[in-house]
Amino acid sequence: ATDSQSRLASFSSRGPSAFAPFKPDVVAPGVGIRSAWHGGGYMLLDGTSMATPQVSGIVALLRQANPRLTPQQIIDLVRGTARPIGDAPTPNNQVGAGLADAYATVAMALNAGELAGRVSRDGDGGGVAGADVAATAFANGATIRVQADATGAYTLPLSAGTYTVAVRAFGYTSFEQRGVVIDENRRTTLNATLSLLPAGVILGRVVDSQGAPLAARVIVEDTPVTITAQANTGVYSLALPPGDYRLRVEMRGHRIG
């Protein structure tokens, strides 16, 4: 949930999550929202219970604008048209894809075609899970994005028009294709191949106050990289491209000593 200045509310839940690389999916206004009150009348209320109905309303508008949309396409549209807020690159574990945008979401769904394809790794052809696929319209500069699934496949509903499509993934080179044409009610296929960047290795060990190894989660903040240390040794190893990183270590029932 956000306030009137598009700042993340203190009570709004943050990631990471065991169920997705980034959580939440999106945020919406949830501070000082005029809300119906039991017994009659209205009050200004705070909470994610104020933000969630607004996203539900966007979904209802999408269903009215384009009844052919599948549940996954609706999710992709809401995420993909969210406006980035804050200083960190999106998606992230603070605001997800950003602030949900009803107008942009519905506008993108009208007269929609579809962009689909697969993001693969150069060399072995394996899928690049979680690759970010962003389509920017020539006409108005609007951008919608989606993350590739575990096999590298993606599907992106887009309004008819011409787009620049950029594909990026952490630890890989990027890909860009200009002049991609989307026609109404038709599928356009665009595959992308990314190469691994050179990487260095961070090697470490997690133990408790008595020196016993812990199978702790080691999280590289603001990236999709998370690893679990070996249970019998507490050792972990991370291969990362050159750069500066902040690591966070978590283990249920423990705190950093």
CSV table of C-alpha atoms in Angstrom, one decimal:
chain,number,residue,atom,x,y,z
A,1,ALA,CA,0.0,0.0,0.0
A,2,THR,CA,1.1,3.6,-0.7
A,3,ASP,CA,0.3,7.0,0.5
A,4,SER,CA,-0.8,10.1,-1.4
A,5,GLN,CA,2.8,10.8,-2.3
A,6,SER,CA,3.3,7.3,-3.8
A,7,ARG,CA,5.5,6.3,-0.9
A,8,LEU,CA,5.4,2.8,0.5
A,9,ALA,CA,3.4,2.6,3.7
A,10,SER,CA,5.2,1.4,6.8
A,11,PHE,CA,2.6,-1.4,7.4
A,12,SER,CA,2.8,-2.7,3.8
A,13,SER,CA,4.3,-6.2,3.6
A,14,ARG,CA,7.6,-6.6,1.8
A,15,GLY,CA,9.3,-9.6,0.2
A,16,PRO,CA,11.1,-11.8,-0.4
A,17,SER,CA,8.7,-14.7,-0.8
A,18,ALA,CA,9.3,-18.5,-1.3
A,19,PHE,CA,6.6,-18.4,-4.0
A,20,ALA,CA,8.0,-15.9,-6.5
A,21,PRO,CA,11.3,-14.0,-7.2
A,22,PHE,CA,9.7,-10.7,-6.1
A,23,LYS,CA,6.7,-9.9,-3.9
A,24,PRO,CA,4.4,-7.9,-3.8
A,25,ASP,CA,3.3,-8.0,-7.4
A,26,VAL,CA,2.2,-4.4,-7.4
A,27,VAL,CA,1.1,-1.7,-4.9
A,28,ALA,CA,-1.9,0.6,-4.8
A,29,PRO,CA,-3.0,3.5,-2.6
A,30,GLY,CA,-3.9,2.4,0.9
A,31,VAL,CA,-3.4,5.4,3.2
A,32,GLY,CA,-6.2,7.8,4.0
A,33,ILE,CA,-8.7,6.1,1.7
A,34,ARG,CA,-12.3,7.2,1.9
A,35,SER,CA,-14.1,4.0,2.8
A,36,ALA,CA,-17.6,2.8,3.7
A,37,TRP,CA,-18.0,2.2,7.5
A,38,HIS,CA,-20.3,-0.2,9.3
A,39,GLY,CA,-23.5,1.5,10.6
A,40,GLY,CA,-23.4,4.0,7.7
A,41,GLY,CA,-21.2,6.8,6.6
A,42,TYR,CA,-17.6,7.0,5.6
A,43,MET,CA,-14.2,7.1,7.2
A,44,LEU,CA,-10.6,7.6,6.1
A,45,LEU,CA,-8.9,4.3,6.6
A,46,ASP,CA,-5.4,2.9,6.2
A,47,GLY,CA,-4.4,-0.7,5.2
A,48,THR,CA,-3.7,-3.1,2.4
A,49,SER,CA,-7.5,-3.8,2.7
A,50,MET,CA,-7.9,-0.4,1.1
A,51,ALA,CA,-5.4,-1.0,-1.6
A,52,THR,CA,-6.5,-4.5,-2.7
A,53,PRO,CA,-10.0,-3.5,-3.8
A,54,GLN,CA,-8.5,-1.0,-6.2
A,55,VAL,CA,-6.5,-3.7,-7.9
A,56,SER,CA,-9.7,-5.8,-8.0
A,57,GLY,CA,-11.4,-2.9,-9.7
A,58,ILE,CA,-8.7,-2.8,-12.4
A,59,VAL,CA,-9.3,-6.5,-13.0
A,60,ALA,CA,-13.0,-5.9,-13.4
A,61,LEU,CA,-12.3,-3.1,-15.9
A,62,LEU,CA,-10.0,-5.4,-17.9
A,63,ARG,CA,-12.7,-8.1,-18.1
A,64,GLN,CA,-15.1,-5.6,-19.4
A,65,ALA,CA,-12.6,-4.1,-21.9
A,66,ASN,CA,-11.5,-7.5,-23.3
A,67,PRO,CA,-13.4,-10.6,-22.1
A,68,ARG,CA,-11.0,-12.8,-24.0
A,69,LEU,CA,-8.1,-12.2,-21.6
A,70,THR,CA,-7.0,-15.2,-19.7
A,71,PRO,CA,-6.2,-15.0,-15.9
A,72,GLN,CA,-2.4,-15.0,-16.6
A,73,GLN,CA,-2.8,-12.3,-19.3
A,74,ILE,CA,-4.6,-10.2,-16.7
A,75,ILE,CA,-1.8,-10.7,-14.2
A,76,ASP,CA,0.7,-9.8,-16.8
A,77,LEU,CA,-1.1,-6.6,-17.8
A,78,VAL,CA,-1.5,-5.4,-14.2
A,79,ARG,CA,2.1,-6.0,-13.5
A,80,GLY,CA,3.4,-4.9,-16.8
A,81,THR,CA,1.7,-1.5,-16.9
A,82,ALA,CA,2.5,-0.6,-13.2
A,83,ARG,CA,4.5,2.7,-12.8
A,84,PRO,CA,7.9,2.3,-11.1
A,85,ILE,CA,8.2,4.2,-7.8
A,86,GLY,CA,11.1,4.6,-5.4
A,87,ASP,CA,14.8,4.6,-6.2
A,88,ALA,CA,15.4,0.9,-6.6
A,89,PRO,CA,15.0,-0.8,-10.0
A,90,THR,CA,11.7,-2.6,-10.4
A,91,PRO,CA,10.5,-5.3,-9.9
A,92,ASN,CA,11.8,-5.4,-6.3
A,93,ASN,CA,10.8,-6.7,-2.9
A,94,GLN,CA,9.4,-3.4,-1.8
A,95,VAL,CA,6.9,-2.3,-4.4
A,96,GLY,CA,6.9,-5.2,-6.8
A,97,ALA,CA,6.4,-4.0,-10.4
A,98,GLY,CA,5.3,-0.6,-9.0
A,99,LEU,CA,2.1,1.4,-8.6
A,100,ALA,CA,-0.9,-0.2,-10.4
A,101,ASP,CA,-2.2,2.1,-13.2
A,102,ALA,CA,-5.8,1.5,-14.2
A,103,TYR,CA,-5.8,3.8,-17.3
A,104,ALA,CA,-2.6,2.3,-18.7
A,105,THR,CA,-3.7,-1.3,-18.0
A,106,VAL,CA,-7.1,-1.0,-19.7
A,107,ALA,CA,-5.7,1.1,-22.6
A,108,MET,CA,-3.2,-1.7,-23.3
A,109,ALA,CA,-6.0,-4.4,-23.2
A,110,LEU,CA,-8.2,-2.7,-25.8
A,111,ASN,CA,-7.8,-4.0,-29.4
A,112,ALA,CA,-5.1,-6.4,-28.1
A,113,GLY,CA,-2.9,-8.7,-30.0
A,114,GLU,CA,-0.2,-10.9,-28.5
A,115,LEU,CA,3.6,-11.0,-28.4
A,116,ALA,CA,5.0,-14.5,-27.5
A,117,GLY,CA,8.2,-16.3,-27.6
A,118,ARG,CA,11.0,-17.8,-25.6
A,119,VAL,CA,14.2,-16.4,-24.0
A,120,SER,CA,17.0,-18.9,-24.2
A,121,ARG,CA,20.6,-19.2,-23.1
A,122,ASP,CA,23.3,-19.1,-25.7
A,123,GLY,CA,25.3,-22.3,-25.9
A,124,ASP,CA,23.0,-25.0,-24.4
A,125,GLY,CA,19.6,-23.4,-25.4
A,126,GLY,CA,18.2,-23.6,-21.8
A,127,GLY,CA,15.4,-21.3,-20.9
A,128,VAL,CA,16.2,-18.1,-19.0
A,129,ALA,CA,13.7,-18.2,-16.2
A,130,GLY,CA,12.5,-14.8,-14.9
A,131,ALA,CA,13.9,-12.8,-17.9
A,132,ASP,CA,12.3,-9.4,-18.1
A,133,VAL,CA,10.6,-8.7,-21.5
A,134,ALA,CA,9.6,-5.1,-22.0
A,135,ALA,CA,7.6,-3.7,-25.0
A,136,THR,CA,7.6,0.1,-25.5
A,137,ALA,CA,5.1,1.6,-27.9
A,138,PHE,CA,6.4,3.9,-30.7
A,139,ALA,CA,3.2,5.9,-30.5
A,140,ASN,CA,3.2,7.1,-26.9
A,141,GLY,CA,6.3,5.6,-25.1
A,142,ALA,CA,4.1,3.4,-22.9
A,143,THR,CA,5.9,0.3,-21.6
A,144,ILE,CA,4.4,-3.0,-20.6
A,145,ARG,CA,6.6,-5.9,-19.3
A,146,VAL,CA,6.4,-9.5,-18.2
A,147,GLN,CA,8.7,-12.1,-16.7
A,148,ALA,CA,9.5,-15.3,-18.6
A,149,ASP,CA,8.3,-18.5,-16.9
A,150,ALA,CA,10.6,-21.4,-15.7
A,151,THR,CA,11.1,-22.6,-19.3
A,152,GLY,CA,11.9,-19.1,-20.6
A,153,ALA,CA,8.6,-18.8,-22.4
A,154,TYR,CA,6.5,-15.6,-22.2
A,155,THR,CA,3.2,-14.2,-23.5
A,156,LEU,CA,2.5,-10.5,-23.5
A,157,PRO,CA,-0.9,-9.0,-24.5
A,158,LEU,CA,-0.4,-5.7,-26.4
A,159,SER,CA,-2.6,-3.2,-28.1
A,160,ALA,CA,-2.1,-3.0,-31.9
A,161,GLY,CA,0.9,-1.0,-32.9
A,162,THR,CA,4.7,-0.9,-33.3
A,163,TYR,CA,7.0,-1.6,-30.4
A,164,THR,CA,10.6,-1.8,-29.3
A,165,VAL,CA,11.1,-5.0,-27.3
A,166,ALA,CA,14.0,-5.3,-24.8
A,167,VAL,CA,14.9,-8.5,-23.0
A,168,ARG,CA,17.1,-8.5,-19.9
A,169,ALA,CA,18.0,-11.0,-17.2
A,170,PHE,CA,20.4,-10.7,-14.2
A,171,GLY,CA,23.8,-12.1,-15.2
A,172,TYR,CA,23.2,-12.0,-18.9
A,173,THR,CA,23.7,-9.8,-21.9
A,174,SER,CA,20.6,-7.9,-23.1
A,175,PHE,CA,18.6,-8.1,-26.3
A,176,GLU,CA,16.6,-5.5,-28.2
A,177,GLN,CA,14.5,-5.6,-31.3
A,178,ARG,CA,13.0,-2.4,-32.8
A,179,GLY,CA,9.9,-2.2,-35.1
A,180,VAL,CA,8.0,-5.2,-33.7
A,181,VAL,CA,4.5,-5.0,-35.2
A,182,ILE,CA,1.5,-6.2,-33.2
A,183,ASP,CA,-1.8,-6.8,-35.1
A,184,GLU,CA,-5.2,-7.0,-33.4
A,185,ASN,CA,-6.3,-10.5,-32.5
A,186,ARG,CA,-3.0,-12.0,-33.9
A,187,ARG,CA,0.1,-13.5,-32.3
A,188,THR,CA,3.5,-12.2,-33.1
A,189,THR,CA,6.5,-14.5,-32.2
A,190,LEU,CA,9.8,-13.1,-31.0
A,191,ASN,CA,12.5,-15.3,-29.5
A,192,ALA,CA,15.6,-13.9,-27.8
A,193,THR,CA,19.0,-15.5,-27.0
A,194,LEU,CA,21.1,-14.1,-24.2
A,195,SER,CA,24.7,-14.9,-23.3
A,196,LEU,CA,26.0,-15.3,-19.8
A,197,LEU,CA,28.2,-12.5,-18.5
A,198,PRO,CA,31.6,-13.3,-16.9
A,199,ALA,CA,31.1,-14.0,-13.2
A,200,GLY,CA,33.1,-14.1,-10.0
A,201,VAL,CA,32.3,-16.3,-7.0
A,202,ILE,CA,31.4,-15.3,-3.4
A,203,LEU,CA,32.1,-18.3,-1.0
A,204,GLY,CA,31.0,-18.2,2.6
A,205,ARG,CA,29.8,-20.2,5.6
A,206,VAL,CA,26.9,-19.7,7.9
A,207,VAL,CA,27.1,-20.9,11.5
A,208,ASP,CA,25.3,-20.3,14.8
A,209,SER,CA,26.8,-18.8,17.9
A,210,GLN,CA,28.3,-22.2,18.9
A,211,GLY,CA,29.9,-22.7,15.5
A,212,ALA,CA,27.3,-25.3,14.2
A,213,PRO,CA,26.4,-25.0,10.5
A,214,LEU,CA,23.1,-23.6,9.5
A,215,ALA,CA,21.1,-24.2,6.3
A,216,ALA,CA,20.3,-20.5,6.1
A,217,ARG,CA,18.9,-18.5,3.1
A,218,VAL,CA,21.5,-16.2,1.6
A,219,ILE,CA,19.7,-13.4,-0.4
A,220,VAL,CA,21.4,-11.0,-2.8
A,221,GLU,CA,19.3,-7.9,-2.3
A,222,ASP,CA,17.7,-6.2,-5.4
A,223,THR,CA,18.4,-9.3,-7.5
A,224,PRO,CA,16.5,-12.5,-8.1
A,225,VAL,CA,19.4,-14.5,-6.6
A,226,THR,CA,18.7,-16.6,-3.4
A,227,ILE,CA,20.6,-19.7,-2.3
A,228,THR,CA,20.4,-22.0,0.7
A,229,ALA,CA,23.6,-22.9,2.5
A,230,GLN,CA,24.4,-26.6,2.8
A,231,ALA,CA,22.8,-28.1,5.9
A,232,ASN,CA,25.9,-30.2,6.9
A,233,THR,CA,28.5,-27.6,6.4
A,234,GLY,CA,26.8,-24.2,6.3
A,235,VAL,CA,28.8,-23.4,3.1
A,236,TYR,CA,27.3,-21.4,0.2
A,237,SER,CA,28.6,-20.3,-3.1
A,238,LEU,CA,27.3,-17.5,-5.4
A,239,ALA,CA,28.4,-16.8,-9.0
A,240,LEU,CA,27.7,-13.1,-9.7
A,241,PRO,CA,28.7,-10.7,-12.5
A,242,PRO,CA,31.1,-7.9,-11.5
A,243,GLY,CA,29.5,-5.3,-9.2
A,244,ASP,CA,28.7,-4.3,-5.6
A,245,TYR,CA,26.2,-6.4,-3.8
A,246,ARG,CA,24.5,-6.5,-0.4
A,247,LEU,CA,23.8,-9.9,1.1
A,248,ARG,CA,21.2,-10.7,3.6
A,249,VAL,CA,21.2,-14.0,5.6
A,250,GLU,CA,18.0,-15.4,7.1
A,251,MET,CA,17.3,-18.5,9.3
A,252,ARG,CA,14.2,-19.2,11.3
A,253,GLY,CA,14.7,-18.9,15.0
A,254,HIS,CA,18.0,-17.0,14.6
A,255,ARG,CA,19.3,-13.5,14.3
A,256,ILE,CA,22.5,-11.9,13.1
A,257,GLY,CA,25.0,-12.0,16.0
